[in-house]
Structure formats: C-alpha cells, structure tokens
Coordinates of C-alpha atoms in Angstrom, one line a residue:
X1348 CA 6.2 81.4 315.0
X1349 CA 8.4 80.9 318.1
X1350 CA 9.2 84.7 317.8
X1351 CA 6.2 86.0 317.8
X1352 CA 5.2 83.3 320.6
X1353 CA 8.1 85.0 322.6
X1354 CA 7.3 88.5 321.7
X1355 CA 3.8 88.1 322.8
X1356 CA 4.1 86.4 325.9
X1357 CA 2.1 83.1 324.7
X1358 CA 2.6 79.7 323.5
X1359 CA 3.7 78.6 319.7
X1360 CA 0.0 76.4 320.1
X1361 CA -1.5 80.1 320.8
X1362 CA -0.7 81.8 318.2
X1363 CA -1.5 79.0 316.0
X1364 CA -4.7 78.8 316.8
X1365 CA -5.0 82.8 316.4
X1366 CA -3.3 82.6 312.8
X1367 CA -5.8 79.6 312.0
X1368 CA -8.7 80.5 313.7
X1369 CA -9.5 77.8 315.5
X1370 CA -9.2 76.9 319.2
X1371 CA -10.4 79.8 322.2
X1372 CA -8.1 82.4 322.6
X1373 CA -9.4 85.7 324.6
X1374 CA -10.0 89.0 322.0
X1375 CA -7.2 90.8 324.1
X1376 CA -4.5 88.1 323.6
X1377 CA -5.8 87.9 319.6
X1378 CA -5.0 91.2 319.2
X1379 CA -1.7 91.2 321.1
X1380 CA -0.4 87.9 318.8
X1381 CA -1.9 89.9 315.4
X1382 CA -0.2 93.5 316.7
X1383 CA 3.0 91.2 316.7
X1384 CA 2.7 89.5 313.2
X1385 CA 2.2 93.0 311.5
X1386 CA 5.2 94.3 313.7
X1387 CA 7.3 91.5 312.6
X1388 CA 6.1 90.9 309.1
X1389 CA 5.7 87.5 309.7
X1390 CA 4.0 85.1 307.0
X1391 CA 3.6 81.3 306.8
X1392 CA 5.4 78.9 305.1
X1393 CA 2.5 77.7 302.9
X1394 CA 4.6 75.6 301.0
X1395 CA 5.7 73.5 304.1
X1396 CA 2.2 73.3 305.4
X1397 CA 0.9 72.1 301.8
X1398 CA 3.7 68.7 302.4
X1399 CA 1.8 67.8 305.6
X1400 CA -1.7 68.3 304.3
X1401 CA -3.8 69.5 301.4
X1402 CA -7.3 71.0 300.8
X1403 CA -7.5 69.8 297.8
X1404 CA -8.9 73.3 296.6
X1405 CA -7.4 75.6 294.1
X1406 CA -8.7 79.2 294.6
X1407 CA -9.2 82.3 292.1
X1408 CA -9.5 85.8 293.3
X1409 CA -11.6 87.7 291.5
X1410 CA -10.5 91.7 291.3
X1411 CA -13.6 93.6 293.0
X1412 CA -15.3 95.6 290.5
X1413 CA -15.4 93.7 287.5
X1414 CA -18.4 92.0 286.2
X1415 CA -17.4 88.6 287.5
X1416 CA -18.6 85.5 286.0
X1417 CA -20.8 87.7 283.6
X1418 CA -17.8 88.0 281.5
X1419 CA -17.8 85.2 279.6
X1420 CA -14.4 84.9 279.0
X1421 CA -13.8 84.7 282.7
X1422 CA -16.7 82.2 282.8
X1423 CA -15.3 80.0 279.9
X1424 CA -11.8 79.8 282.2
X1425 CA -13.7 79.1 285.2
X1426 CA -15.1 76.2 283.8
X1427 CA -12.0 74.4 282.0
X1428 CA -10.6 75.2 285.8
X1429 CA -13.6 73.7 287.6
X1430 CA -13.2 70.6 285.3
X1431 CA -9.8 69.7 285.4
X1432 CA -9.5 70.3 288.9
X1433 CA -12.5 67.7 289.8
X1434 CA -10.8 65.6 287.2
X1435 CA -7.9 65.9 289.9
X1436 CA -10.0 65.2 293.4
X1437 CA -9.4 69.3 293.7
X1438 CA -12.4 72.0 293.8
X1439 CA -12.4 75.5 293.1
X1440 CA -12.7 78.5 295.2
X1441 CA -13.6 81.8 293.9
X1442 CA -13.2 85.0 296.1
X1443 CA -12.9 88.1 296.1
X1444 CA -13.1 91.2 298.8
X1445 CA -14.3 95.2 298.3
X1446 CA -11.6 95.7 300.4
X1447 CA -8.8 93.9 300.9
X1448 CA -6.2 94.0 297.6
X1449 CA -6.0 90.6 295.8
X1450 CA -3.0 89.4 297.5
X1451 CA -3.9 90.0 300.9
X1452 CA -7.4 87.7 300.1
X1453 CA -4.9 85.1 298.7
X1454 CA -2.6 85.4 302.0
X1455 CA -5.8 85.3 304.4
X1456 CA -7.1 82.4 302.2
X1457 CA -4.1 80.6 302.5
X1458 CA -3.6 80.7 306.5
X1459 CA -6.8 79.0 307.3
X1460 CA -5.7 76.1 305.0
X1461 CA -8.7 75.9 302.9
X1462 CA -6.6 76.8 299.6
X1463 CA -3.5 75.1 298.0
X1464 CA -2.8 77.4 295.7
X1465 CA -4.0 80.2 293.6
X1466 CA -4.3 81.4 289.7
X1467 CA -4.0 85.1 289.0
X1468 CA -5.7 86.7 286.0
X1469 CA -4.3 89.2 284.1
X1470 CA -0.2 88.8 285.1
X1471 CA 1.3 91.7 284.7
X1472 CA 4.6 93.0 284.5
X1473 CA 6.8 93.0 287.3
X1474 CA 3.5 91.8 289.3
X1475 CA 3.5 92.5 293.1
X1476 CA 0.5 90.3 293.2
X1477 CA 3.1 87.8 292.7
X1478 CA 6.0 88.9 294.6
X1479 CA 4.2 88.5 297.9
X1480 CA 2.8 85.5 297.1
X1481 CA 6.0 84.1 296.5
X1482 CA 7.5 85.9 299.2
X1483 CA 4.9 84.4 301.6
X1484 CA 5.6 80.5 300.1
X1485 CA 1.6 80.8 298.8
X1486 CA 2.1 78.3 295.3
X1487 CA -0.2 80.1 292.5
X1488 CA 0.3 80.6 288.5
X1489 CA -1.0 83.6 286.4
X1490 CA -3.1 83.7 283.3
X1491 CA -0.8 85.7 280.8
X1492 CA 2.6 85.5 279.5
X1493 CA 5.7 84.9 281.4
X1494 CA 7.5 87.8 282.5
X1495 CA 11.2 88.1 283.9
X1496 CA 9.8 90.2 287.0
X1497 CA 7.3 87.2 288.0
X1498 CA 8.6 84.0 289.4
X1499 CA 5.5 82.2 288.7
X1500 CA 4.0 79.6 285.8
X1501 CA 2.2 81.9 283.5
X1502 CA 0.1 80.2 280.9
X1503 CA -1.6 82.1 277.6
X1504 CA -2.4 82.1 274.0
X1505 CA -0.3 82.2 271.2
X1506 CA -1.1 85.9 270.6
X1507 CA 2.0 86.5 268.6
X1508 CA 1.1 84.1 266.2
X1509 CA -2.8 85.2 266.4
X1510 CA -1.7 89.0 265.7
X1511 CA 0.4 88.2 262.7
X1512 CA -2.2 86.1 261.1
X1513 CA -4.7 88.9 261.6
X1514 CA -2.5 91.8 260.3
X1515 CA -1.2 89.5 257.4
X1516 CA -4.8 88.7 256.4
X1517 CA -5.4 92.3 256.3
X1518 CA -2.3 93.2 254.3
X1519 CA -3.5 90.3 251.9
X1520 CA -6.9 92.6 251.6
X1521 CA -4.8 95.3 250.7
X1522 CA -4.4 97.3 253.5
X1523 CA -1.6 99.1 254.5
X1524 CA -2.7 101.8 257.5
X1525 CA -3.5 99.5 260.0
X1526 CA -3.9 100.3 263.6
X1527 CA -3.1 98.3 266.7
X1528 CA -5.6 98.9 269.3
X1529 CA -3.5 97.3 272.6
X1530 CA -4.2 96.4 275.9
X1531 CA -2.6 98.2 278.6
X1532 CA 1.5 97.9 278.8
X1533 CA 1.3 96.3 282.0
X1534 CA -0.6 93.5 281.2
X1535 CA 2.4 91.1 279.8
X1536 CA 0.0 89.6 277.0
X1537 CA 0.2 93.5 275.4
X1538 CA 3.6 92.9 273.8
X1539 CA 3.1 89.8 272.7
X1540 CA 0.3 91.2 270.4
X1541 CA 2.3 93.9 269.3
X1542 CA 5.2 91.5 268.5
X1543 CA 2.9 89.6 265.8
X1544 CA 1.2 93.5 264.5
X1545 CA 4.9 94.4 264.1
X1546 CA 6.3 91.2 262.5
X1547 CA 3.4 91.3 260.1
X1548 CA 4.2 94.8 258.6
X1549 CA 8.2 94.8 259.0
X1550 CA 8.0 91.4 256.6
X1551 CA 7.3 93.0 253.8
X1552 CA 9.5 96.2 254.7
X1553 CA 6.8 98.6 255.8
X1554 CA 7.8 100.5 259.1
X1555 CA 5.0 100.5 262.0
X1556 CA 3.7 103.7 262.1
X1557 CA 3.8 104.9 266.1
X1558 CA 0.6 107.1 265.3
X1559 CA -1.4 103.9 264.5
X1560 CA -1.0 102.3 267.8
X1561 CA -2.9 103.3 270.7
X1562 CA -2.7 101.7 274.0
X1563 CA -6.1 101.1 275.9
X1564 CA -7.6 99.9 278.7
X1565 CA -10.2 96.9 278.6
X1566 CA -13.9 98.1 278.6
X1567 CA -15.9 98.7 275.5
X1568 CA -15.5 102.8 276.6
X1569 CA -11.6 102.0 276.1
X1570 CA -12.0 100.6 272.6
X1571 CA -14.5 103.7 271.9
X1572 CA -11.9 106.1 273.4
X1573 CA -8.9 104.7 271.7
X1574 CA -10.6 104.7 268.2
X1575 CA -11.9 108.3 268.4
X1576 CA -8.1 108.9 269.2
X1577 CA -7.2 107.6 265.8
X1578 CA -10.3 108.7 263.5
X1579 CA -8.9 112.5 265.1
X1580 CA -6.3 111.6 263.0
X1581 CA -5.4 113.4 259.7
X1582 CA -4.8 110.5 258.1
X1583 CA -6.9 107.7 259.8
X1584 CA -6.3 103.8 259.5
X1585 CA -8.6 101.6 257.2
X1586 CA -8.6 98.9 259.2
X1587 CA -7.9 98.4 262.7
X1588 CA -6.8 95.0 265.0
X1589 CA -8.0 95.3 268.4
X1590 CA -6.7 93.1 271.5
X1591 CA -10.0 92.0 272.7
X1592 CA -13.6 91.6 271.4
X1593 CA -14.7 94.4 274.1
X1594 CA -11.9 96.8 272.8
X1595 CA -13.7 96.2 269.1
X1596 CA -17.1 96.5 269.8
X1597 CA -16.2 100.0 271.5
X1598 CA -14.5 100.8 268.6
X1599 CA -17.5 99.5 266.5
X1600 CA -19.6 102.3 268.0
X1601 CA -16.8 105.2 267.7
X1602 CA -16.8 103.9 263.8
X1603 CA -20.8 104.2 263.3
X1604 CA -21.1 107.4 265.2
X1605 CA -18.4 109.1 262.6
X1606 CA -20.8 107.6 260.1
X1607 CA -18.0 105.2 258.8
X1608 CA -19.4 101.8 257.8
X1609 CA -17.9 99.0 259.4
X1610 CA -17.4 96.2 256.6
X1611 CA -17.2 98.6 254.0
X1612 CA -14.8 101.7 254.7
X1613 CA -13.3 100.4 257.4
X1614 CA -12.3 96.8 258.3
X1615 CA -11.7 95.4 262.0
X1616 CA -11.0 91.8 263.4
X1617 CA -11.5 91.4 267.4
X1618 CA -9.6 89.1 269.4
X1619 CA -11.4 85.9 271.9
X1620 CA -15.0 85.7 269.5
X1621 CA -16.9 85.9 272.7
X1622 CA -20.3 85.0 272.2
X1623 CA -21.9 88.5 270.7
X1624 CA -19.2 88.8 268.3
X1625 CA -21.6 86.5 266.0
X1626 CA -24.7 88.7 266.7
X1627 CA -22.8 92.1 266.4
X1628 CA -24.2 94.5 263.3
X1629 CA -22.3 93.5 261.5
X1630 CA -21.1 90.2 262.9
X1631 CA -17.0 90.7 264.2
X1632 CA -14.2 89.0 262.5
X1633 CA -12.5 88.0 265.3
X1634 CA -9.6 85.3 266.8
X1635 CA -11.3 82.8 268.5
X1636 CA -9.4 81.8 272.1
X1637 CA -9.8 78.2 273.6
X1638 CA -10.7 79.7 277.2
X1639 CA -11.9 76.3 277.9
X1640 CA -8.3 74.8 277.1
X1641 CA -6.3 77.4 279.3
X1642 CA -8.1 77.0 282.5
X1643 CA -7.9 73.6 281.9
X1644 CA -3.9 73.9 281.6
X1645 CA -4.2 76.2 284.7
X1646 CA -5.1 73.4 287.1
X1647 CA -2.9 70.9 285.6
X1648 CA -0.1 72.9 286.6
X1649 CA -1.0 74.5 289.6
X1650 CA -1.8 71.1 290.8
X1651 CA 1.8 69.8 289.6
X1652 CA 2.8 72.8 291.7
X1653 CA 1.0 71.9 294.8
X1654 CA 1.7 68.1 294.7
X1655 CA 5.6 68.9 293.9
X1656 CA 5.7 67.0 290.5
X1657 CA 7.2 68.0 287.4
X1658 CA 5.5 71.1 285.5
X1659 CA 3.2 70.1 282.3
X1660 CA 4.8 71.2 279.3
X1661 CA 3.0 74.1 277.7
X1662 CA 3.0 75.4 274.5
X1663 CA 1.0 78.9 274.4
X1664 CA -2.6 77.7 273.0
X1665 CA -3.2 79.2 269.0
X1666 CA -5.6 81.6 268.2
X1667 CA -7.9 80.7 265.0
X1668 CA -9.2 83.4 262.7
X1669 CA -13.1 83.6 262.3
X1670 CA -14.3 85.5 259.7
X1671 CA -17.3 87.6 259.4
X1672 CA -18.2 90.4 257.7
X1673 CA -16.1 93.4 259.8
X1674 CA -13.5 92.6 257.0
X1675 CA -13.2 94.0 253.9
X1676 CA -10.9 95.1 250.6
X1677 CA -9.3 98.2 250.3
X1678 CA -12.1 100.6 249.6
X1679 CA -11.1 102.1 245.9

C-alpha cells in the first residue's frame, strides 16, 4: 500500500479509502490510485485483514448464465450452507456479475470487507479461479475433489464408490456393454467417476472399452448429444451410467426418439436423484447425493479457515443407489 501511496502522490489513508470505498476522495485522484494498483498488480492481504476483523459472511459466486437457484442441486447446497453458517453467527452472500469473471467478483467482494471467504462450485483442474484467490490471500474452498493444481479444501461425494456400485449393479443384471456418460475432464469430480466405471469392469477382467465412454458437458442437450454419439455406434451399449441426472434425462430423450424403450432395451441409472428423477417416464434409477450434507461441510470448513482453527475432517459423503424402473435385465 505504501507503494502505491508513493507512486501516486497520496497518503497510505487515501488509498485506503479508494480500495474500500469509503471516505471522500476526488474522481481524478480515484482514478490516479486505481491506474497505480493495475500498474502494480497490487492485491490485499485478505488473510491479515480477516485477523483484525470479520464479516462474519461467507460468500458464493454464482457463474452468470446458469439457471441459479432454479437448479435444485445448487439450491439443496445453498441451503445446508445457509444453515450451518447461521448455526456459526456467519451469513451467506450469493453474487454473481454478467461481466466480471468469477474471481475478479470474489477479489472485489473481498476488498470492501463484507466477505470472509468464498466457496467455488465446480473445482476444476489446475483452477485459476483458485490460483488468484490464493495468490490475493482471499480464504475460500471448492465443491469437488481435491486436485494437485488447487491449493484449496475441496469437499465432494464419494463418486468412486457411487460409480462402482452403479456399474456393479448393472453387471449383476447381466450387462456387459456399458457406457460411461462423463462430465467434462476439467471438472476434477470426472475421474473420480470414471475411477469406480473402470474398477467395476477391470474386477472381473473385462477391459473398458474406450468407444463406450463419452465425455459431456452438463445440460440435458449434452446428455442427448453424447448418447446419439453412442446409439451411432455399430455396436451400441445396453445400458448406460451417466454423471448427473441432467446428463440422463438428455439421454432419456435421445433413447425414445431412436424408439429404444428405456427400462426395457436399454437400462440407465442417473447420478444426484434430483427431484424429477421420481416423476421421469419412466421414473430414473439414479444415486441419490446428500446436497444438504456437503454445503453443510462447506461452511464448517471454510469457517475453520477463516477463524484459523484446525480443518474438520472429511470423508467424501456416499452416494446411495435408488432404484426405479430405468433398470433392467439383459434383454434376451
């Protein structure tokens, strides 16, 4: 701060109040003290800030475009959040920007001191979202697995486990072509999935077949996509595992506009039994994710974070296997 004060030609109290918003400084001398944080790169240290005082608000940045708290999956999270976090004395902030990327809302956020830290959703591999954050001294954790590239907490399910209880219950109804449909490789949930698939099939001695796995995106046009990809197939799958309920119900629709029964010639379990998984025609077999649970762990440990107390242990939360009628024997 006393470098930029210097650069500038004002007082550390100046630029202070320009970085904080508060106090009266003129628009010319604003601009001069931002001009010099850009030119020198400078960023807070958050985490020195957060010892003198708290806000006693954790904050979520939503990524603009998505449907927001329509999902319910993003609701669910939001509300084990919101609850363990009053359970704490903390609320919850939830912004978001059309914009501004989500780690320049988080650093903006985080220099008026209204945030203590923040939770990322989807961590990805090798996430910048994370590296500046750190780099800045902003605490947060991410929602997904823990990655080598990411120096943050990052809290899931047990999607390994869920995946090879899927595939194994499918190999138990005598299927043997059975396709993976994954979420995107940068997500760092997407090999864990494909680490239970794989384990599930390589048990018993079977190779996984590279044809049957098809990497998507997240949207129900994804799931449609990627199983049109393997129905092109000359020799298609008879039953399929998809990485989220959305990815299924796309692939739901590819499946009944091939005129392939659902059930019957085909089988297909869904992963996070969102609410229309039950109401689906017919209803999805589908592992059912404690969204609840996670946020829940999400504040405990961002809190731990922010209060500089020992991390929560975690253990990555199970998936449980619903079944519906999307499952089925090996047709004869």
């Amino acid at each position: 701060m006393k470098d930029v004060a210097e650069r500038a030609g004002v007082s550390t109290a100046t630029v202070s109040y320009v970085l904080n918003g508060t106090g009266s400084v003129t628009a010319a001398t604003r601009q001069r003290v931002l001009q010099v944080v850009a030119e020198l790169e400078y960023q807070p240290n958050h985490a020195a800030r957060s010892m003198r005082s708290r806000s006693r608000t954790l904050g979520l940045i939503l990524p603009y475009g998505t449907a927001g708290l329509s999902t319910p999956t993003l609701a669910e999270l939001v509300a084990g959040l919101t609850e363990a976090a009053a359970n704490h004395g903390y609320y919850l902030l939830l912004a978001g920007d059309p914009v501004q990327s989500e780690r320049l809302v988080a650093t903006s956020l985080a220099r008026t001191g209204r945030v203590d830290g923040f939770v990322l959703l989807d961590l990805r591999v090798d996430d910048e979202r994370s590296a500046h954050l750190t780099a800045a001294g902003i605490l947060h954790v991410g929602v997904g697995a823990p990655a080598l590239g990411n120096a943050c907490p990052g809290l899931s399910f047990d999607l390994t486990g869920g995946a090879l209880i899927a595939t194994r219950s499918l190999r138990t109804l005598g299927h043997r072509r059975i396709a993976l449909i994954n979420l995107p490789s940068e997500l760092t949930d997407s090999d864990l999935l494909y680490q239970g698939f794989a384990k599930a099939l390589t048990e018993t001695g079977e190779e996984v077949a590279p044809s049957l796995i098809v990497e998507a995106g997240t949207s129900q046009d994804d799931g449609l996509a990627a199983m049109q990809e393997l129905l092109a197939q000359p020799e298609g799958p008879t039953a399929v595992l998809a990485a989220s309920d959305e990815l299924a119900f796309g692939a739901m629709h590819a499946l009944r506009d091939a005129g392939i029964e659902v059930g019957r010639d085909v089988a297909l379990i869904g992963c996070g039994d969102v609410p229309l998984a039950a109401h689906t025609h017919p209803p999805l077999t589908t592992l059912r994710a404690p969204r609840r649970a996670l946020g829940a762990a999400l504040a405990h440990t961002l809190i731990a974070l922010v209060e500089q107390q020992p991390l929560p242990s975690f253990t990555p939360l199970p998936l449980q296997l619903i079944v519906r009628k999307t499952t089925c024997p090996l047709p004869e």
